[in-house]
Amino acid sequence: MDSRTAQDPERALGGEWLYRQGELVLGPVQGTQLLDRLYAGDINGQTEVALVGHDFERITQVDSLRVHLAKAEAKWRVDALERRVRDRARKQRNTRLLTVGAVALVVAGAAGAVARYMAVHGTFDPVREEGGIAVEPPTIRLAKAKRKEDELLDYPMDKGGRRAPGPTGTRVIPPGGRSSGSGAEADSDDVSVEAKFDRGSIQTVIAQRQHGLYPCFKEEARRSPGLSERIPIEFVIGNDGQVKKLWVDNPRFQDGPLPDCLLKELQRWPFHPYEGQQATVGLSFTIGKGAG
């Protein structure tokens, strides 16, 4: 390269330059464009460059480019440090986001499980309850007569359900083909109507309202000091969503103020109307020492 050119940086960078990348010769480019490529890291000290019409030399050998090469290398180090800092910060941010997301999923799953449990049972503890009263999770099944003398006419279908017993003694036949009456065979004109009640909505109402039955048991406890009994009850939800029939499956309380109080409260519960065979709900309450 001409010595005059090497001693005159402005003149050297003001001309047109060629540079090699692998087997390719690229250019010509202006001196400022060559410097842009150098500072951007597209070329480095080992890149061969030449003014148009001159021989190729490595940038480290071109006096007019050495100062720029030193500045460019310093810039590369700063840029590399900034990239490492950004990468570390991005990894930390992603880790935090993953951690927060995982915690949120766990919390959401736990909240969903609690909500489902509460919707069904209405309490965290199905045994211990307030005031010495405990209640077991409800059971929901198709309605049927409790005793031989309990005719299904006691809780007839209101909307789209079975037709009332006629002269031939018609009974609703639940799935499986067995009569829902007292065990006798169904007459020839028996009909079967699909059950369409929603167990989930029934469970929700029970969970929300079952504490409304507690005053009835507390009144009974005041009438019978030292009362300690398990008192199962069953009630039928009619097709209009109203409770139609109640049994207290404890011989001490099949009649009297307790079943009257319970039925009065149950008839206030807002079950949804439905069609088809009716639902019987079973709840078991324990009063006194057995509730602890």
XYZ file of C-alpha atoms in Angstrom:
292
model
C 0.000 0.000 0.000
C 1.280 3.501 -0.847
C 3.075 5.013 2.170
C 1.427 8.350 1.524
C -1.901 6.731 1.774
C -0.981 5.048 5.084
C 0.190 8.407 6.508
C -2.998 10.233 5.511
C -5.931 8.625 7.340
C -8.504 11.054 5.987
C -7.416 10.321 2.457
C -7.257 6.575 3.163
C -10.794 6.467 4.567
C -12.136 8.786 1.959
C -11.504 6.460 -0.948
C -13.327 3.357 -2.112
C -12.480 0.114 -0.343
C -12.721 -3.556 -1.072
C -12.764 -6.275 1.607
C -12.692 -10.033 1.647
C -15.023 -12.401 3.454
C -13.937 -15.956 2.840
C -13.421 -16.375 -0.892
C -15.588 -13.370 -1.726
C -14.320 -9.904 -2.537
C -16.963 -7.334 -1.579
C -17.235 -3.640 -2.383
C -16.314 -1.115 -3.320
C -17.617 0.807 -0.260
C -16.822 4.250 1.070
C -14.391 4.533 3.976
C -17.222 5.480 6.388
C -19.164 2.394 5.324
C -16.113 0.237 5.946
C -15.829 1.703 9.450
C -19.532 1.046 10.071
C -18.954 -2.614 9.272
C -15.931 -2.674 11.541
C -17.753 -1.178 14.551
C -20.736 -3.450 13.915
C -18.455 -6.491 14.083
C -19.104 -7.585 10.493
C -15.343 -7.407 9.863
C -12.441 -7.623 12.321
C -8.694 -7.167 12.556
C -8.025 -10.260 10.434
C -10.225 -9.071 7.578
C -8.266 -8.194 4.453
C -9.035 -4.758 2.967
C -7.672 -2.657 0.153
C -8.208 0.686 -1.476
C -9.347 0.166 -5.029
C -6.204 -0.370 -7.116
C -4.042 -1.407 -4.131
C -3.039 -4.696 -2.568
C -5.051 -6.377 0.167
C -3.791 -6.182 3.749
C -5.213 -7.195 7.063
C -6.813 -4.363 9.012
C -4.222 -4.840 11.761
C -1.588 -3.908 9.161
C -3.305 -0.724 7.940
C -2.120 2.221 10.037
C -5.194 4.324 9.197
C -7.478 1.626 10.589
C -5.606 0.572 13.747
C -7.076 3.315 15.930
C -10.557 2.468 14.676
C -9.878 -1.245 15.246
C -8.922 -0.565 18.888
C -12.094 1.452 19.418
C -14.162 -1.191 17.688
C -12.710 -3.975 19.889
C -13.542 -1.933 23.006
C -17.091 -1.498 21.696
C -17.352 -5.236 21.040
C -16.380 -5.986 24.643
C -18.959 -3.535 25.987
C -21.618 -4.946 23.665
C -20.788 -8.510 24.741
C -21.040 -7.498 28.409
C -24.398 -5.824 27.803
C -25.674 -8.952 26.015
C -24.616 -11.136 28.943
C -26.362 -8.789 31.388
C -29.515 -8.763 29.253
C -29.450 -12.533 28.871
C -29.026 -13.005 32.628
C -31.852 -10.566 33.352
C -34.090 -12.296 30.802
C -33.387 -15.704 32.312
C -34.116 -14.391 35.811
C -37.333 -12.783 34.580
C -38.410 -15.981 32.847
C -37.615 -17.972 35.988
C -39.707 -15.592 38.081
C -42.569 -15.769 35.591
C -42.437 -19.570 35.575
C -42.385 -19.620 39.373
C -45.301 -17.201 39.625
C -47.191 -19.170 36.980
C -46.606 -22.442 38.787
C -47.725 -20.940 42.096
C -50.795 -19.473 40.410
C -51.683 -22.862 38.925
C -51.288 -24.539 42.308
C -53.388 -21.870 44.013
C -56.040 -22.057 41.300
C -56.132 -25.841 41.525
C -56.407 -25.711 45.302
C -59.114 -23.057 45.120
C -61.035 -25.164 42.595
C -60.746 -28.230 44.798
C -61.916 -26.253 47.834
C -64.815 -24.783 45.860
C -65.893 -28.217 44.649
C -65.617 -29.645 48.150
C -67.565 -26.764 49.636
C -70.223 -27.058 46.921
C -70.764 -30.692 47.855
C -70.171 -30.705 51.607
C -70.474 -27.083 52.654
C -67.667 -27.441 55.210
C -64.037 -28.491 55.492
C -64.869 -31.012 58.202
C -67.850 -33.329 57.555
C -67.795 -34.517 61.173
C -67.317 -31.531 63.483
C -69.790 -28.697 63.204
C -70.991 -25.800 65.308
C -73.040 -26.203 68.464
C -72.488 -29.933 68.882
C -74.173 -30.775 65.546
C -72.417 -32.728 62.784
C -73.686 -33.503 59.298
C -72.506 -36.148 56.849
C -72.214 -35.571 53.069
C -75.586 -35.842 51.305
C -76.756 -38.783 49.195
C -78.988 -38.174 46.193
C -80.938 -40.922 44.432
C -84.233 -41.637 42.700
C -87.333 -41.252 44.863
C -89.178 -44.321 46.046
C -91.684 -45.216 48.752
C -90.050 -45.567 52.155
C -92.625 -48.005 53.578
C -95.227 -50.277 52.116
C -97.970 -47.867 53.072
C -96.139 -44.858 51.522
C -97.758 -44.522 48.109
C -95.890 -42.609 45.420
C -98.972 -40.393 45.219
C -97.493 -38.591 48.271
C -95.048 -36.846 45.927
C -96.522 -36.836 42.378
C -94.729 -35.619 39.274
C -95.575 -31.990 38.592
C -94.007 -31.237 35.219
C -93.330 -33.761 32.532
C -92.896 -36.566 35.052
C -94.797 -39.814 35.619
C -98.541 -39.794 35.412
C -100.456 -40.176 38.685
C -101.577 -43.682 39.703
C -104.780 -44.653 37.924
C -107.235 -47.449 38.540
C -104.643 -50.034 37.537
C -102.106 -48.779 40.111
C -99.454 -47.416 37.714
C -95.924 -46.978 39.193
C -92.782 -45.284 37.878
C -90.112 -47.834 36.974
C -86.529 -46.621 37.646
C -83.541 -47.662 35.483
C -83.056 -51.423 35.704
C -86.745 -52.263 35.247
C -87.695 -52.697 38.939
C -90.815 -51.111 40.314
C -90.299 -48.050 42.510
C -93.174 -49.079 44.762
C -93.171 -51.432 47.714
C -91.662 -54.320 45.759
C -94.750 -55.575 43.927
C -94.551 -56.256 40.207
C -95.552 -53.341 37.972
C -98.837 -53.483 36.076
C -98.876 -53.895 32.332
C -99.299 -50.172 31.705
C -96.336 -49.116 33.883
C -94.186 -46.357 32.382
C -90.547 -45.360 32.767
C -89.487 -41.706 32.777
C -85.843 -40.698 32.636
C -84.509 -38.838 35.671
C -83.442 -35.297 34.720
C -82.531 -33.676 38.028
C -79.132 -31.990 38.356
C -77.154 -33.472 41.248
C -74.648 -30.620 41.200
C -77.278 -27.903 41.653
C -78.983 -29.928 44.401
C -75.666 -30.327 46.229
C -75.014 -26.595 45.940
C -78.357 -25.683 47.515
C -77.782 -28.202 50.323
C -74.304 -26.836 51.036
C -75.650 -23.291 51.184
C -78.763 -23.993 53.246
C -78.143 -27.026 55.475
C -77.205 -24.808 58.436
C -80.780 -23.551 58.359
C -81.810 -26.911 59.842
C -79.600 -26.478 62.913
C -82.115 -24.396 64.903
C -84.599 -27.290 64.643
C -82.083 -29.677 66.198
C -81.089 -27.136 68.843
C -84.744 -26.702 69.825
C -85.054 -30.481 70.094
C -81.908 -30.567 72.243
C -83.477 -28.015 74.598
C -86.621 -30.135 74.818
C -84.521 -33.251 75.496
C -81.581 -32.375 77.787
C -78.596 -34.628 77.274
C -79.744 -35.572 73.769
C -77.124 -37.609 71.912
C -78.490 -39.182 68.742
C -77.760 -39.803 65.080
C -80.795 -38.532 63.175
C -80.875 -39.414 59.459
C -83.483 -37.655 57.349
C -84.646 -38.100 53.766
C -86.748 -35.750 51.697
C -88.177 -35.778 48.189
C -87.746 -32.829 45.820
C -90.792 -32.450 43.585
C -90.561 -31.549 39.926
C -91.441 -27.941 40.781
C -88.304 -27.713 42.969
C -90.246 -27.828 46.247
C -89.708 -30.423 48.973
C -92.793 -32.692 48.998
C -92.100 -35.363 51.596
C -89.857 -35.794 54.635
C -88.906 -38.873 56.655
C -86.944 -38.823 59.907
C -85.304 -42.231 60.137
C -85.111 -42.321 63.917
C -88.040 -43.842 65.828
C -87.891 -41.119 68.509
C -88.462 -38.305 66.051
C -90.657 -39.679 63.257
C -93.462 -37.426 64.493
C -93.656 -34.262 66.526
C -92.107 -30.786 66.454
C -88.715 -31.832 64.998
C -89.972 -33.200 61.633
C -92.475 -30.328 61.435
C -89.691 -27.790 61.920
C -87.394 -29.541 59.433
C -90.064 -29.784 56.739
C -90.997 -26.116 57.145
C -87.361 -25.093 56.610
C -86.779 -27.550 53.737
C -89.769 -26.187 51.850
C -87.992 -22.824 51.720
C -84.968 -24.240 49.903
C -84.757 -22.999 46.273
C -84.190 -26.178 44.269
C -84.494 -25.887 40.472
C -87.573 -27.362 38.766
C -86.853 -30.432 36.653
C -88.598 -33.224 34.758
C -88.570 -36.979 35.037
C -88.253 -39.214 38.072
C -87.953 -37.366 41.347
C -84.938 -37.102 43.628
C -84.602 -38.241 47.217
C -81.912 -36.552 49.315
C -80.459 -38.182 52.411
C -78.748 -36.226 55.206
C -77.522 -37.610 58.506
C -77.113 -35.338 61.524
C -75.446 -36.291 64.792
C -76.459 -34.381 67.922
C -74.555 -34.235 71.195
C -71.470 -36.236 72.116
C -71.376 -38.172 68.851
C -70.905 -34.913 66.932
C -67.457 -34.340 68.455
